[in-house]
Tab-separated table of C-alpha atoms and ligand atoms in Angstrom:
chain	number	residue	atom	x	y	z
X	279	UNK	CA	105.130	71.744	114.527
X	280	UNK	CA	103.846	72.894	118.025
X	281	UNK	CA	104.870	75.434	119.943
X	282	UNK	CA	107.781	75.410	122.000
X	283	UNK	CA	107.161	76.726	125.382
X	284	UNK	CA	110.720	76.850	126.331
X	285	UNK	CA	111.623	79.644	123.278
X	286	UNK	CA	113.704	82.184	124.377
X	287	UNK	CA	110.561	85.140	123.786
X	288	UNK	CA	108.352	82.444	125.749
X	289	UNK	CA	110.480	82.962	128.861
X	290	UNK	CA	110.516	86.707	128.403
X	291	UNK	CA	107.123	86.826	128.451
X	292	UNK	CA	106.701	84.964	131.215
X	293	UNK	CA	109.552	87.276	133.168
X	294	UNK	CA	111.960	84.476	133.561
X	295	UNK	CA	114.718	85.976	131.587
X	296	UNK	CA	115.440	90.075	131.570
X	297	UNK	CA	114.698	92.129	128.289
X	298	UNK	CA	115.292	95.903	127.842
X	299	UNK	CA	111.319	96.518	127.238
X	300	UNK	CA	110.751	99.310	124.803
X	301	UNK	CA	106.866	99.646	125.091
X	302	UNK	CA	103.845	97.527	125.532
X	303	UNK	CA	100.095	96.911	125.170
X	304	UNK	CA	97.302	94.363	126.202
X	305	UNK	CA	98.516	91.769	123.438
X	306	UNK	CA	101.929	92.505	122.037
X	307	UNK	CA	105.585	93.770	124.089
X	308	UNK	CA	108.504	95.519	122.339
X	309	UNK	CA	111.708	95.063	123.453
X	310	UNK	CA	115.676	95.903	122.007
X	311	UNK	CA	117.706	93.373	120.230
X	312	UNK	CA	119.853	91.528	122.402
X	313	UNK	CA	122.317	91.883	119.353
X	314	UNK	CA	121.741	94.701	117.701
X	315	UNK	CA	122.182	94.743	113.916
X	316	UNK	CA	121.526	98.577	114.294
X	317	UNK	CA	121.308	101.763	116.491
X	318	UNK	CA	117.882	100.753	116.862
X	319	UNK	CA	116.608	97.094	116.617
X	320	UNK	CA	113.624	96.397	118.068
X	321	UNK	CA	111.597	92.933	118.461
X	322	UNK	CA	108.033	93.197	118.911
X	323	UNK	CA	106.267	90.301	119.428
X	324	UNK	CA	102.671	89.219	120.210
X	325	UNK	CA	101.819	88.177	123.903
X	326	UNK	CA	99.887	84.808	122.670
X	327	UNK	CA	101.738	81.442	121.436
X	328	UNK	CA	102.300	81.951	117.541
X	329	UNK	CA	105.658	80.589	115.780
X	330	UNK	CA	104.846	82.654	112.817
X	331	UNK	CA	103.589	85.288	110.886
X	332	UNK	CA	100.968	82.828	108.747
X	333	UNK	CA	99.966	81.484	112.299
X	334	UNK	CA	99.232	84.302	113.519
X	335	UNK	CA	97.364	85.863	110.665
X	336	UNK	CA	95.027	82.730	110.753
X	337	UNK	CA	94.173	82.467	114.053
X	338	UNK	CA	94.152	85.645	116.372
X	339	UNK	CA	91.919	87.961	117.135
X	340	UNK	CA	91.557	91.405	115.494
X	341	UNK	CA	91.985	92.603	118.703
X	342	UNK	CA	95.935	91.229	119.413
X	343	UNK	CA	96.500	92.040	115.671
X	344	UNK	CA	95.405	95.645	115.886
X	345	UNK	CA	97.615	95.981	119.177
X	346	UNK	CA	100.447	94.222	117.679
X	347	UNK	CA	100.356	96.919	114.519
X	348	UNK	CA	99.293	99.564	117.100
X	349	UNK	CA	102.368	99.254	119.210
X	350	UNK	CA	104.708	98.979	116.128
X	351	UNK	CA	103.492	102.247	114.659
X	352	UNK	CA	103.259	104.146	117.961
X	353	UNK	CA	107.319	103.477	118.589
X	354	UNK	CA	107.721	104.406	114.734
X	355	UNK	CA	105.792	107.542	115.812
X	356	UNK	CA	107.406	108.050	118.532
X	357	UNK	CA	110.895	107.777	117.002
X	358	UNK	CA	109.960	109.773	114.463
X	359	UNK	CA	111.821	107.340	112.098
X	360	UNK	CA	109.271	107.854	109.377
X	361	UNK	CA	111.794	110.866	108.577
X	362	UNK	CA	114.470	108.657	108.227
X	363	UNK	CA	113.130	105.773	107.610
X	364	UNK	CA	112.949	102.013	108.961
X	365	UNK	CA	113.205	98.372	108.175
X	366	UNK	CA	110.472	96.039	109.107
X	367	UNK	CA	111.843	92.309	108.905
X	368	UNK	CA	109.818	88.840	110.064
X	369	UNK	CA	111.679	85.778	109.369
X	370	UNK	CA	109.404	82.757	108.940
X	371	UNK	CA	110.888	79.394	108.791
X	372	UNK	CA	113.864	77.505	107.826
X	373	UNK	CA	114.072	79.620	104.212
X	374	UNK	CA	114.363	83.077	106.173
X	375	UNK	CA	116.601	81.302	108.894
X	376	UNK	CA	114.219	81.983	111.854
X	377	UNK	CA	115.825	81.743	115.466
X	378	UNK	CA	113.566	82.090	117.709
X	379	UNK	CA	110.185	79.899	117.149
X	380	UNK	CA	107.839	83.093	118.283
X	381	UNK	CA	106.827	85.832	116.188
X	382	UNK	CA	108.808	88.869	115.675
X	383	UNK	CA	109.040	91.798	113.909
X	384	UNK	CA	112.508	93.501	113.636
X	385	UNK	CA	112.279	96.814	113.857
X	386	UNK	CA	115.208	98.325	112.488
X	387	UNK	CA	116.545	101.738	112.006
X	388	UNK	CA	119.017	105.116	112.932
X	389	UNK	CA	121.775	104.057	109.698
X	390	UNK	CA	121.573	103.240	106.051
X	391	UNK	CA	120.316	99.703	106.379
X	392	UNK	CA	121.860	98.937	102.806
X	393	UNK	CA	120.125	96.132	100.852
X	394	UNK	CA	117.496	94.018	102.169
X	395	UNK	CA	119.500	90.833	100.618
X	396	UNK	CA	123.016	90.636	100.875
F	48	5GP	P1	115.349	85.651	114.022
F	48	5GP	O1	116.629	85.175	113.439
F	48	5GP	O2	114.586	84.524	114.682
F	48	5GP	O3	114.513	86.459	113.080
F	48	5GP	O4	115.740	86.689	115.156
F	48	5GP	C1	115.901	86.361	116.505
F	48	5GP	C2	116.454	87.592	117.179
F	48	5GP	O5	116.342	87.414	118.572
F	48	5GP	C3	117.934	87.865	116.883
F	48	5GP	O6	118.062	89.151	116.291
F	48	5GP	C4	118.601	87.770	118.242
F	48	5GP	O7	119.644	88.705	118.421
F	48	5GP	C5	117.452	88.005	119.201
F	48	5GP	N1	117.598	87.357	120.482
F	48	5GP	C6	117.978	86.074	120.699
F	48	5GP	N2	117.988	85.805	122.022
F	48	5GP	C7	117.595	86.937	122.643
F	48	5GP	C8	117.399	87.287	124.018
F	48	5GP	O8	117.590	86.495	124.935
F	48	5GP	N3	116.992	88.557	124.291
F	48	5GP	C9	116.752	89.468	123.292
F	48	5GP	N4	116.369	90.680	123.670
F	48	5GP	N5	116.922	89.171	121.987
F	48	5GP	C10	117.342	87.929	121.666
């Protein structure tokens, strides 16, 4: 399947819908959770066209996958949430019930998340 341009994180990135942004770097942007399964939920997302985590594995550069792990653990960092500790969730496909055809990480965290499968 090919990428759809018109994905919701596609127009984001290209500033033609808002997002709260949370922090950023040459090749990935973190923004909140339009619907926020917790006090924080954070999406962070790479700045190039990749549907999913196996894509993006495979074909970018070390550079945008350093910067994409880079800008996760400097909010995690920042948050301090390594005290309390986080979630880190990337649905991938029909299976995991994926949304939005761009990668994301959910970055989740600030309550007892519970179990990881309800
Ligand atoms: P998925 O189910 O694909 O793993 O997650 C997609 C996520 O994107 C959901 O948690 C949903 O709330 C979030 N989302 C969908 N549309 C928007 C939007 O327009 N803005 C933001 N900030 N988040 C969105």
């Amino acid at each position: 399947m090919t990428y759809d341009k018109n994905n919701i994180f596609a127009k984001i990135l290209r500033n033609e819908i808002p997002c709260n942004i949370v922090d950023q770097n040459a090749n990935a942007l973190a923004f909140n959770d339009i619907s926020p399964r917790a006090p924080i939920h954070i999406l962070i997302i790479p700045k190039k066209e990749y549907q999913n985590f196996n894509e993006f594995i495979s074909l970018a550069t070390k550079d945008e996958i350093i910067d994409f792990y880079e800008l996760i653990n400097k909010i995690i960092k920042k948050n301090k949430l390594y005290e309390s500790g986080y979630r880190i969730i990337a649905n991938n496909g029909s299976n995991a019930n994926q949304e939005v055809k761009h990668l994301h990480y959910h970055l989740l965290a600030g309550k007892n998340l519970g179990l990881m499968i309800n």
